[in-house]
XYZ file of C-alpha atoms in Angstrom:
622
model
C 38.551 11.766 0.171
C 38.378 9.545 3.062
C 38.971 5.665 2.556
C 35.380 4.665 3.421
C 34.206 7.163 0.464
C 37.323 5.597 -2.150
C 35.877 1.863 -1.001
C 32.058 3.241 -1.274
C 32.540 4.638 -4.533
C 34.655 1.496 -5.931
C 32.018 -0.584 -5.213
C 29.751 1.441 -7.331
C 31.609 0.857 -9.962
C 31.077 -3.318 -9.024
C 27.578 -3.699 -8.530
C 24.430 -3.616 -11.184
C 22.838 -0.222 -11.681
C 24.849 2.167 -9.080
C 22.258 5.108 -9.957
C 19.906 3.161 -7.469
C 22.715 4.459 -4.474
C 24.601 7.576 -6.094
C 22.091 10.522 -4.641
C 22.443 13.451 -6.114
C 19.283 13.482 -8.321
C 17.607 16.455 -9.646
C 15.523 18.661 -7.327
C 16.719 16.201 -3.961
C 16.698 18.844 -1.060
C 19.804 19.718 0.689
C 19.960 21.729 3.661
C 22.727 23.593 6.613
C 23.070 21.208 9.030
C 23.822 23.765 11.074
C 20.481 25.323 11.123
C 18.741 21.731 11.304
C 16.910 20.555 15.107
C 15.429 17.401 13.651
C 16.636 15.299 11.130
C 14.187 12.425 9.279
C 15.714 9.295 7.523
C 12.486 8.300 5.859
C 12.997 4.569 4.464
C 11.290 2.920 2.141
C 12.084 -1.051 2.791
C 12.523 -2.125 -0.876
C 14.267 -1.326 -4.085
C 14.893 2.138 -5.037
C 12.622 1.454 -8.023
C 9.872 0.808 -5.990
C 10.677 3.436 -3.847
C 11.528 6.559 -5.994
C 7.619 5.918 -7.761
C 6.006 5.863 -4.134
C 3.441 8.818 -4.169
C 3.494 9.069 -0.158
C 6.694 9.302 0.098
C 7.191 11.886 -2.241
C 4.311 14.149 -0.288
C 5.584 13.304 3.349
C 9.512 14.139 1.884
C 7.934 17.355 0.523
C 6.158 17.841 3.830
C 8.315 17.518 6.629
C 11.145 19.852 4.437
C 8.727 22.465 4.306
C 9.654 23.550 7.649
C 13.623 25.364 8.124
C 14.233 23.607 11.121
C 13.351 19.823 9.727
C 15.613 17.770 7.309
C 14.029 14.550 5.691
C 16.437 12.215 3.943
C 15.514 9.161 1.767
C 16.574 6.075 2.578
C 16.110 2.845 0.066
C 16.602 -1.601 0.692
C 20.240 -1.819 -1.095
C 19.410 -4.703 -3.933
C 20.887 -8.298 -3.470
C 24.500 -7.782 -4.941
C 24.791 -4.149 -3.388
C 23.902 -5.483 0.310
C 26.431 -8.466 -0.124
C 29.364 -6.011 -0.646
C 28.410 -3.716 2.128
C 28.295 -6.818 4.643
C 31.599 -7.847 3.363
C 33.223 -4.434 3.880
C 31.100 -3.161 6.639
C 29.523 0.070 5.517
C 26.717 0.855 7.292
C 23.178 1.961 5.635
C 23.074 5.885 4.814
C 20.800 8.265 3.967
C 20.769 9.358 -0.184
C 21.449 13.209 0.516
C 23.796 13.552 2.969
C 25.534 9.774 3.457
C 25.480 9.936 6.551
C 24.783 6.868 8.475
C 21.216 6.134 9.479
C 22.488 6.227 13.316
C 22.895 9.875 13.211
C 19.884 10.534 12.174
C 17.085 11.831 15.051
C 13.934 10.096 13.980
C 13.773 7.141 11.336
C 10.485 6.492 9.520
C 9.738 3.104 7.513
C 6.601 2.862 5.208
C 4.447 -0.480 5.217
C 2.837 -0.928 2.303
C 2.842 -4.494 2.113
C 3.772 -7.572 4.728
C 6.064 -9.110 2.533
C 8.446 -6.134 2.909
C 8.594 -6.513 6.918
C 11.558 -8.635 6.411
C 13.603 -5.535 4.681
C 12.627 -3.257 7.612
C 14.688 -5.633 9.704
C 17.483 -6.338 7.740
C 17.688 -2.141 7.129
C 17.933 -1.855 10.688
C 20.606 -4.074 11.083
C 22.691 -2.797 7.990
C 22.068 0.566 10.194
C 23.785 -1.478 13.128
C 21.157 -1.008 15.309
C 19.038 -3.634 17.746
C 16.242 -4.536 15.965
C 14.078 -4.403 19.539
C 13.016 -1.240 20.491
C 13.768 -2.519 24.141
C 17.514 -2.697 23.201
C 17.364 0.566 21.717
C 18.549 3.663 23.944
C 18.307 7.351 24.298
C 21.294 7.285 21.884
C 19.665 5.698 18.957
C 17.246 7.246 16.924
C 13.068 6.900 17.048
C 11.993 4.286 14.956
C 8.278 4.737 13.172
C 6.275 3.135 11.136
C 2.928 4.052 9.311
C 1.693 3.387 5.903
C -1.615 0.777 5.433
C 0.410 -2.246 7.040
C 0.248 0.209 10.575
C -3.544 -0.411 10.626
C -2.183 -3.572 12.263
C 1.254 -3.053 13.483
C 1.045 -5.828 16.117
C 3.509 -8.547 14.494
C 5.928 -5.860 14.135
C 5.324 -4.117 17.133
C 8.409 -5.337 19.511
C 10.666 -3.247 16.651
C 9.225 -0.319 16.490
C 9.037 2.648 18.974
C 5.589 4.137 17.315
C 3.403 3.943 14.436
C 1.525 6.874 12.803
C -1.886 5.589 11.841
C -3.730 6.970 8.921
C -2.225 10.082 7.050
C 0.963 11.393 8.343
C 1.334 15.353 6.248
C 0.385 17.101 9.767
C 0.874 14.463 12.561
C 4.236 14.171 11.496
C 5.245 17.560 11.347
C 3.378 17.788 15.187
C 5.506 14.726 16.084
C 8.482 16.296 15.222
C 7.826 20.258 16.155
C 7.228 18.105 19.674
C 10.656 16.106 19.942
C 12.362 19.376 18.962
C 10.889 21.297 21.857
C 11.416 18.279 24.667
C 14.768 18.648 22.945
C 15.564 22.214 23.719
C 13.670 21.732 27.002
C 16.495 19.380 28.354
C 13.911 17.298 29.554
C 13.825 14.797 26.527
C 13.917 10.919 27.191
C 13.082 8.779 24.128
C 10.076 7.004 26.919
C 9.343 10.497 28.440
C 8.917 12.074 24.697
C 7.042 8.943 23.736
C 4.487 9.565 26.374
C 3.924 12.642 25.816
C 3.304 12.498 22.323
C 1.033 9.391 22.917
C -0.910 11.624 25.205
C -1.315 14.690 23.075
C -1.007 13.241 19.489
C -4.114 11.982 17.962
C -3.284 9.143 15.552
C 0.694 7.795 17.443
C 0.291 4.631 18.525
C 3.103 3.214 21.301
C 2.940 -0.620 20.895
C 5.142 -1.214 24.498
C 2.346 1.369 26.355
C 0.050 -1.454 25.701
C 0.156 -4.525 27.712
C -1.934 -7.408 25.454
C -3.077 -10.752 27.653
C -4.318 -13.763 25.604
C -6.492 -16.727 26.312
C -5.426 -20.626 26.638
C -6.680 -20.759 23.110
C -4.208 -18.334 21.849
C -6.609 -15.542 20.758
C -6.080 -11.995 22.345
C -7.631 -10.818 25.710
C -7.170 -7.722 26.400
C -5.648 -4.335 25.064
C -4.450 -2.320 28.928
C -2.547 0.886 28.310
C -0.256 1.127 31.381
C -0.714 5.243 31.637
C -4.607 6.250 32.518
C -3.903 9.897 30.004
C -3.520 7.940 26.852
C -6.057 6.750 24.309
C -7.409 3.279 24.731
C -8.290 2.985 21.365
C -5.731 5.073 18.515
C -8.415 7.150 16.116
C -6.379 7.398 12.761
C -5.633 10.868 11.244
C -7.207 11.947 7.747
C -6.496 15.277 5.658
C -9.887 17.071 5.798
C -9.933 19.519 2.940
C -7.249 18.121 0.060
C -7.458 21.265 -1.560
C -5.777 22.586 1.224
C -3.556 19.637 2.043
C 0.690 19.881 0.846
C 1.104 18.439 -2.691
C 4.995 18.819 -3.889
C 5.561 21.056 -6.846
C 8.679 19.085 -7.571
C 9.658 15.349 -7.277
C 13.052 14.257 -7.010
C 13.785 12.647 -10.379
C 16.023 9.850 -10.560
C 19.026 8.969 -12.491
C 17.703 5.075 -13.512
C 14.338 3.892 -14.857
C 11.990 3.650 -12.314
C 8.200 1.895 -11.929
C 6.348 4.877 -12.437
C 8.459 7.427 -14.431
C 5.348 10.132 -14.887
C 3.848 12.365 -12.560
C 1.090 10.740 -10.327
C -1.511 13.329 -9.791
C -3.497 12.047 -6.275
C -6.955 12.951 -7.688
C -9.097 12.408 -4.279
C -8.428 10.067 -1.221
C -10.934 7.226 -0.156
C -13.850 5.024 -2.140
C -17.321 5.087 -2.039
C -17.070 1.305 -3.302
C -17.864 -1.427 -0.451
C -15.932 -4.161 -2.268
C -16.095 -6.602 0.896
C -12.131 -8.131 0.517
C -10.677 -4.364 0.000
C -9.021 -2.973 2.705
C -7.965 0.443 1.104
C -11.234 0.961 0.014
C -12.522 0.950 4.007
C -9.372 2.445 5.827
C -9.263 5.453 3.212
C -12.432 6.658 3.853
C -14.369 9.030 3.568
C -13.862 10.099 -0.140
C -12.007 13.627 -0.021
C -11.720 15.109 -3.706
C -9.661 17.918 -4.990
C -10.934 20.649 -7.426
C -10.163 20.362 -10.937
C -8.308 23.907 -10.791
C -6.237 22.941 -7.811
C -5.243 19.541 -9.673
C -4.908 21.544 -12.798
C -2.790 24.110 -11.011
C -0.662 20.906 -9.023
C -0.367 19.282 -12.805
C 1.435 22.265 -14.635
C 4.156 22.727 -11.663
C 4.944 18.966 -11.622
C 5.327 19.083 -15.804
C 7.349 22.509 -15.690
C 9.577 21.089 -12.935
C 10.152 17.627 -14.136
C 9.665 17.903 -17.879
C 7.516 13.809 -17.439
C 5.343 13.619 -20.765
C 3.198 11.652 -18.783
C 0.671 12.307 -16.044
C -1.036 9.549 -14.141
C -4.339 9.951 -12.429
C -4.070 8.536 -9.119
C -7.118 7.508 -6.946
C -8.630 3.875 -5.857
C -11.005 4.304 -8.397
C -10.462 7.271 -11.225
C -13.802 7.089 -12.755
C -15.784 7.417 -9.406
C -14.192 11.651 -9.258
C -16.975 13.353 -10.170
C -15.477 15.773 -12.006
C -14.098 13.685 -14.337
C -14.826 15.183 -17.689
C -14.145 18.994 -16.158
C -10.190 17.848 -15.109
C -9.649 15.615 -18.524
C -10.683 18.863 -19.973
C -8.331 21.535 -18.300
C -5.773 19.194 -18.519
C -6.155 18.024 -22.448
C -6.033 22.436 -22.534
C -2.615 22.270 -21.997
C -1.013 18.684 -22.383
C -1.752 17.702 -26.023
C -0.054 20.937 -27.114
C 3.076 20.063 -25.035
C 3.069 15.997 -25.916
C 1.928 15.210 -22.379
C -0.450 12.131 -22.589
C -2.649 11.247 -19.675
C -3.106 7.601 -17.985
C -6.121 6.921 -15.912
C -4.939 3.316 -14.463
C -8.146 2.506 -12.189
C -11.098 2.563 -14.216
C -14.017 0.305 -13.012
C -15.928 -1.103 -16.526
C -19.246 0.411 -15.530
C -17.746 3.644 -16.176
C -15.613 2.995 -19.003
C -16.643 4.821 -22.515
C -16.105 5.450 -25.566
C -15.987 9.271 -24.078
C -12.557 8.276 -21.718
C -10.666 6.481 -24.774
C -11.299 9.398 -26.880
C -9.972 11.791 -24.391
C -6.839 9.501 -22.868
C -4.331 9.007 -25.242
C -2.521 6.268 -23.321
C -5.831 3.986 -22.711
C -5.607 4.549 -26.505
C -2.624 3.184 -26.704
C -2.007 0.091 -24.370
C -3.542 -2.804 -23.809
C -6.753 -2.282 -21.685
C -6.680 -4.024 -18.022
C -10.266 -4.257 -15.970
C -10.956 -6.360 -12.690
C -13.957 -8.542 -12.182
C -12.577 -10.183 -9.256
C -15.245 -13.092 -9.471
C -16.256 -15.358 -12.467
C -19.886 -15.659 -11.609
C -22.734 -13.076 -10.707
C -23.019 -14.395 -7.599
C -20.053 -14.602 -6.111
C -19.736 -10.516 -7.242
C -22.690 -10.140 -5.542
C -21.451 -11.666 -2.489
C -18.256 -9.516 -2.680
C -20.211 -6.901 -3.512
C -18.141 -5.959 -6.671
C -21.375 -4.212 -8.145
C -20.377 -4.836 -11.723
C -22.693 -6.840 -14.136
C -20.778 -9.300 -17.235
C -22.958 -6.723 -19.557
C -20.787 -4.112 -17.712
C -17.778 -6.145 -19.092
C -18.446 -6.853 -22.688
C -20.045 -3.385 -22.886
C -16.538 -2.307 -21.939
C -14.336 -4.670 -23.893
C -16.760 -3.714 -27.307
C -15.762 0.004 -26.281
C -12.293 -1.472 -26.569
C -12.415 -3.604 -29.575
C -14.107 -0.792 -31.807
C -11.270 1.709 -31.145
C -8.707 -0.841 -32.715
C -7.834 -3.026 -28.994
C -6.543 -6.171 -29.307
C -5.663 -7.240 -26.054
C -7.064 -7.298 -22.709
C -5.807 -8.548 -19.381
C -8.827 -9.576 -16.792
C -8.307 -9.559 -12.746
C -9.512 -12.029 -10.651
C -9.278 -14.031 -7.149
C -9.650 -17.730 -5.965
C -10.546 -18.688 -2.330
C -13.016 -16.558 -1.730
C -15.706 -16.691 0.833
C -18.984 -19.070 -0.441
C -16.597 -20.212 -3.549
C -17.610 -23.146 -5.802
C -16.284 -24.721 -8.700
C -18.718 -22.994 -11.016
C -17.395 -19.783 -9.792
C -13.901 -20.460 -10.599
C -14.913 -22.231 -14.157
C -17.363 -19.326 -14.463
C -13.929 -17.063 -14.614
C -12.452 -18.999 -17.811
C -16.266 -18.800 -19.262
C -15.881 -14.764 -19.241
C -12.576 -14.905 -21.076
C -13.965 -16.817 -23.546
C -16.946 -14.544 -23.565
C -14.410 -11.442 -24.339
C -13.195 -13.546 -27.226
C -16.402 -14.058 -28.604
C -17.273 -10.839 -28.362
C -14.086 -9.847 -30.508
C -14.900 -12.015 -33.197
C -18.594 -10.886 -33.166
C -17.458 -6.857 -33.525
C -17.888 -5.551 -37.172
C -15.615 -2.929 -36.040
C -12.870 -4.881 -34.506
C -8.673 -4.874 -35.559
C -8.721 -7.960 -38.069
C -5.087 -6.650 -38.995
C -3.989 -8.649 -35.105
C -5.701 -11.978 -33.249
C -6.877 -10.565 -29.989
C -5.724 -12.048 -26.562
C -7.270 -12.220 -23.466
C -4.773 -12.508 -19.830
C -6.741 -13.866 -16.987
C -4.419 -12.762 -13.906
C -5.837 -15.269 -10.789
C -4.490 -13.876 -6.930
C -4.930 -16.017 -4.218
C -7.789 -14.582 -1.350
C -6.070 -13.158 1.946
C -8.258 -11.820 4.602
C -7.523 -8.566 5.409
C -8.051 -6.392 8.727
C -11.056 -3.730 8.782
C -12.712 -5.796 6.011
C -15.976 -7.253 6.269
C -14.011 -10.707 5.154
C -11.337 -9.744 8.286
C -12.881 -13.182 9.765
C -12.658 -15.093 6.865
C -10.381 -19.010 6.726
C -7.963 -18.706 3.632
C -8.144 -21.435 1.512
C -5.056 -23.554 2.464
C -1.817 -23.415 -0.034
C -2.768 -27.249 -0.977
C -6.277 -26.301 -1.923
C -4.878 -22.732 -3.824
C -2.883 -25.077 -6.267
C -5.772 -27.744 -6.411
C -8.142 -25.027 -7.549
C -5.308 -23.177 -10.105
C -4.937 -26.657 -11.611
C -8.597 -26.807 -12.057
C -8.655 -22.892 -13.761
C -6.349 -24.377 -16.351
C -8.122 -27.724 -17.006
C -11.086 -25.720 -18.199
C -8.500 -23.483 -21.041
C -8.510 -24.829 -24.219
C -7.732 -22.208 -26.346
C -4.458 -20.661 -26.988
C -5.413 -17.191 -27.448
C -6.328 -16.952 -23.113
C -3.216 -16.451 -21.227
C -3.262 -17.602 -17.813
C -1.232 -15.932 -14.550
C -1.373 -16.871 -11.048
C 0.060 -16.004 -8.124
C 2.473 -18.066 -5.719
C 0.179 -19.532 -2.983
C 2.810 -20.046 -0.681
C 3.774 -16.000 -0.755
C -0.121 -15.518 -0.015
C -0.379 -17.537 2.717
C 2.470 -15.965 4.821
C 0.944 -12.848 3.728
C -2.364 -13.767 5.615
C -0.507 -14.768 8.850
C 1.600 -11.302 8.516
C -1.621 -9.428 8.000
C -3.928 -11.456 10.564
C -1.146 -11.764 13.110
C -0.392 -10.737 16.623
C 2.351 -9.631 18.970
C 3.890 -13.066 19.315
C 4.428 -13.371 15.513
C 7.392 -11.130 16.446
C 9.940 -14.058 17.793
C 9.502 -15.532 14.005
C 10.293 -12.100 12.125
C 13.234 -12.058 14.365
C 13.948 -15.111 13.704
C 13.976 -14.326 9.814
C 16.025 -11.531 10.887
C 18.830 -13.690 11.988
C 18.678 -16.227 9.177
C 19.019 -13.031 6.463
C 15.436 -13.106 4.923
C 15.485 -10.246 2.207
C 13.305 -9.120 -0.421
C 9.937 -11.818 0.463
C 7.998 -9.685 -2.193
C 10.049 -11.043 -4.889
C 9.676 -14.602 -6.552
C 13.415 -15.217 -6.787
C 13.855 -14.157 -3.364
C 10.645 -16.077 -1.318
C 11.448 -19.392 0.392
C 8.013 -21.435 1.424
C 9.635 -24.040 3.297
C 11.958 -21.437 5.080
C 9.161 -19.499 6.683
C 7.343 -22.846 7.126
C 11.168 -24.024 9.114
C 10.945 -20.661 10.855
C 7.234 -20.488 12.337
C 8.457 -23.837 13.645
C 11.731 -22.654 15.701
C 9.103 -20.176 17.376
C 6.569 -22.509 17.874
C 4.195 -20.552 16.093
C 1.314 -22.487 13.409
C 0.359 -20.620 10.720
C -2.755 -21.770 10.282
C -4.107 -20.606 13.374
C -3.488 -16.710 11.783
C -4.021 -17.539 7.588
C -6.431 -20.710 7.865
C -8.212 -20.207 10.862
C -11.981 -18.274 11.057
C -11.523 -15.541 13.242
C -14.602 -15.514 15.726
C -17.069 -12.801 15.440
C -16.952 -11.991 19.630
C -13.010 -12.279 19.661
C -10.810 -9.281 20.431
C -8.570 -8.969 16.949
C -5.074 -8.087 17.570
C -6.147 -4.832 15.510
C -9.342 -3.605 17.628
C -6.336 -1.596 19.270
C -6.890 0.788 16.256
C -10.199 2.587 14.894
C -9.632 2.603 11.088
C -13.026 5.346 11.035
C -15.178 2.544 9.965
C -17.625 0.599 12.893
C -16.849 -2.835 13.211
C -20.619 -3.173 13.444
C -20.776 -2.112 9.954
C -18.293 -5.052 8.971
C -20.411 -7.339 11.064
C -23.508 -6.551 8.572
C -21.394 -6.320 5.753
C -20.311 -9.698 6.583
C -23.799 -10.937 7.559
C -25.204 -9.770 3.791
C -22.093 -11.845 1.581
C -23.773 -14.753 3.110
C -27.266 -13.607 2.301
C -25.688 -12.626 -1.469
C -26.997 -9.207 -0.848
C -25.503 -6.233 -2.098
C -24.494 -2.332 -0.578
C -25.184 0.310 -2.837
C -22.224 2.355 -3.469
C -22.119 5.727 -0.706
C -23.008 8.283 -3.150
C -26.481 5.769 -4.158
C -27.247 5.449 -0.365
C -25.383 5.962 3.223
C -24.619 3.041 4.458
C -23.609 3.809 7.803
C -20.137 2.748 8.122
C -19.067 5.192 10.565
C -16.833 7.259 8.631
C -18.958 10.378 8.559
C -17.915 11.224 11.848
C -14.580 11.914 10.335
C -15.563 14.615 8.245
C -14.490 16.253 5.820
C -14.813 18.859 3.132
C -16.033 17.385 -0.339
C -16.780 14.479 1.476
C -18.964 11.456 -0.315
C -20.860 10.862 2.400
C -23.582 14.184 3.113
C -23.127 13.131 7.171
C -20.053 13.881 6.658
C -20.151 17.506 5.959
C -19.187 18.712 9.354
């Protein structure tokens, strides 16, 4: 055993749970080396928790091992006490399979799924001891590329990365790959010739450095100019048309440690026909793509018989929206009550919820119930276009109540666009509305008191949402108006969360932000920033300190309205959805008008001319 494995494994023994870096879980794919022409170090920049439960992970893993000549590794954000040891004795970042050392590797992938985690990517490329800059990164290191929902605008990470696959990655990045391997046997592989080419021929790879971007005095963007005439001047993303036919893993890797989501997530159907006007999944997913109850039925029974999980999780934006509901519950409850295998559906919207569901779903039964009004007034769901009525609600929470719930936990957000005070007392009325309607059910639990969790997040503006031009509220005026929530909360039986405003706000100038927003995350970089997702990790005044060394001001990205005629440092990508349609959506949350959802009435986003089989849009059915 060679000293770096004795000091590797010694450590393990030092830091708190080692199962997070041991490898060698149950059904983790090994291959020859010998027989491999591409090998993937897919990374996922935060705990292995976090990571091991990720559902795209687990299909692009799958995916890309499929094929003989392709090797995908996983690659996880060693936690706190774990990264201090390796800095101390120098061991470099490895893959979980193999060990071996992310340099070695051919093509490195990160997943974005959230701003806060752009800090880890950094700091994993450095434990890899590699230049975070692309430009300082040769032939000899490996590609570095992103994708995940944080690609749909890549531009304050875009000096770090070589590419970014936007939208969903189970075919472009097998084709990205197939493509390095043959400029690889070619001999006439560069990492910029290779780039170029697949830039050219590769719908949905977007090459941040073949873009020049030009700003005005006032700091907003100019122009987008590719510098090669045979590449796209807009990047179209890429979407799975028929999901039936789309890869879905028949087995999981199954770790060694408890893990977020220890159950199988079943992806149900991709996309929303939901216009919620602050929800950026809900636009950059679509069109709605469903899977057959027998093909989900079939996908359910391999995951079970090659995991052994006595759970199974419905995954989708919005569960109760598949409109085969009651056919899948039904194949499924065929087979899982007789083996102890309880189903979860964790998105239900409360105009769908019945007494039907918590009959059928033995874990709804079970725990407490969560739904997600988002606004505390009519009105303001109106002008959010939320689409759910407080009947909706306490029709819901009775449904609850009469099958024995106690407790309920209620989602909502401050800061949003046309906000008043009535809307945010209007959010502690409703909880108190719940309780009332406890007390008022015949049929309630009088064996328990009942409590009701109102969860507050602060607004941030997204990209390729109708509210993409939207100020955020400032951090001052967040905690002004959480102060006022819990003024108006007299009664000890309404629990009140809220998030950290601070976290949101850098969150808004990560997700509204530009090129130049690179010289802070490098900046970050260098002063060790780690883990920004996590309270005990997130330092306010240290992102405020560095925004200042590179002369950056937040507030022209999180508190600034975006102009409805200015370039957006995202207009580089077309998410599938106009921006005209944004514009009206926009237009109508002043005018408190609603959309109808896409299966009452086409809307005409734009998204039908992506197509797709089983699509919820009848344009779309190309």
């Amino acid at each position: 055993m060679s000293n770096k494995m004795k000091n590797r494994n010694t450590i393990l023994k030092s830091v708190s749970k080692p199962g997070r870096y041991s490898g060698g879980e149950y059904n983790q794919i090994l291959k020859d080396k010998n027989k491999i022409k591409a090998r993937w170090a897919f990374c996922f920049p935060d705990s292995y928790e976090i990571g091991m439960s990720n559902l795209g992970i687990r299909i692009l893993y799958g995916a890309l091992n499929q094929e003989e000549d392709i090797w995908c590794e996983r690659v996880y954000m060693p936690w706190l006490d774990m990264l201090e040891k390796m800095k101390k004795h120098h061991l470099p970042l490895t893959a979980h399979e193999s060990k071996d050392p992310l340099a070695d590797f051919d093509i490195v992938g990160f997943t974005l799924q959230y701003e806060m985690s752009y800090t880890n990517v950094l700091a994993m490329l450095k434990l890899a001891g590699m230049p975070i800059l692309s430009k300082d990164r040769g032939d000899e290191f490996p590609i570095i590329i992103g994708g995940g929902p944080c690609a749909y605008n890549a531009e304050p990470i875009a000096d770090f990365f070589d590419c970014f696959s936007i939208g969903e990655g189970e075919e472009m990045l097998v084709e990205f790959t197939k493509l390095y391997i043959q400029m690889k046997e070619s001999g006439n592989y560069s990492k910029k010739a290779f780039l170029h080419e697949a830039a050219r021929t590769i719908k949905g790879l977007y090459v941040p450095s073949f873009y020049e971007v030009s700003y005005h005095d006032d700091g907003t963007v100019k122009e987008y100019r590719p510098i090669y005439d045979d590449i796209p001047t807009k990047i179209t993303k890429r979407i799975m048309k028929d999901m039936d036919a789309s890869y879905f893993p028949e087995k999981v890797v199954m770790p060694y440690i408890e893990t977020v989501h220890d159950r199988i997530m079943l992806e149900v159907y991709r996309g929303c026909i939901r216009g919620c006007r602050f929800c950026q999944a809900g636009m950059v997913y679509r069109p709605v793509r469903e899977k057959s109850p027998e093909v989900l039925n079939r996908q359910a029974k391999c995951l079970f018989e090659s995991t052994g999980y006595d759970e199974i999780s419905l995954s989708s934006l919005s569960i109760s929206d598949y409109t085969k509901l009651p056919e899948l519950t039904d194949q499924l409850l065929a087979w899982t009550d007789e083996n102890m295998v309880s189903l979860s559906l964790p998105s239900l919207r409360v105009d769908s919820f019945t007494k039907e569901l918590m009959d059928k779903v033995a874990s709804v039964r079970s725990a407490s119930l969560t739904f997600a009004p988002e606004a505390g007034t009519q009105r303001l769901r109106d002008v959010i276009n939320k689409n759910v009525l407080e009947e909706d609600l306490l029709r819901a929470v009775n449904v609850a109540f009469e099958s024995g719930k106690t407790q309920v936990k209620l989602y909502f957000m401050m800061g949003l666009p046309t906000e008043t005070e009535e809307d945010l007392e209007g959010i502690v009325l409703l909880a108190k509305k719940v309780l009332d309607a406890f007390y008022k059910n015949p049929k309630r639990n009088k064996a328990r008191a009942p409590q009701v969790t109102i969860s507050v997040a602060c607004f941030v503006p997204k990209p390729f949402t109708p509210f993409q031009w939207e100020a955020q509220d400032t951090a001052e005026s967040f905690v002004k108006k959480q102060e006022f929530i819990g003024s108006k909360i007299n009664d000890r039986k309404i629990r009140y969360l809220f998030h950290d405003p601070g976290t949101s706000r850098i969150e808004a100038v990560l997700a509204r932000g530009d090129r130049k927003l690179s010289r802070a995350l490098a900046i970050a970089a260098e002063e060790g920033f780690v883990f920004d997702a996590w309270d005990e990790c997130f330092h306010y005044d240290k992102w405020l300190s560095v925004f200042e060394k590179a002369e950056i001001d937040p507030a022209f990205y999180a508190n600034r309205a975006f102009g409805k005629d200015e370039i957006l440092p995202w207009d580089i990508i077309d998410c599938g959805v106009d921006k005209s349609f944004f514009l009206r959506e926009s237009q109508k949350a002043y005018q408190e008008k609603t959309t109808p959802n896409c299966r009452e009435m086409c809307s005409a986003c734009g998204a039908n001319k992506l197509g797709g089989e089983r699509s919820c849009c009848p344009k779309a059915k190309n």
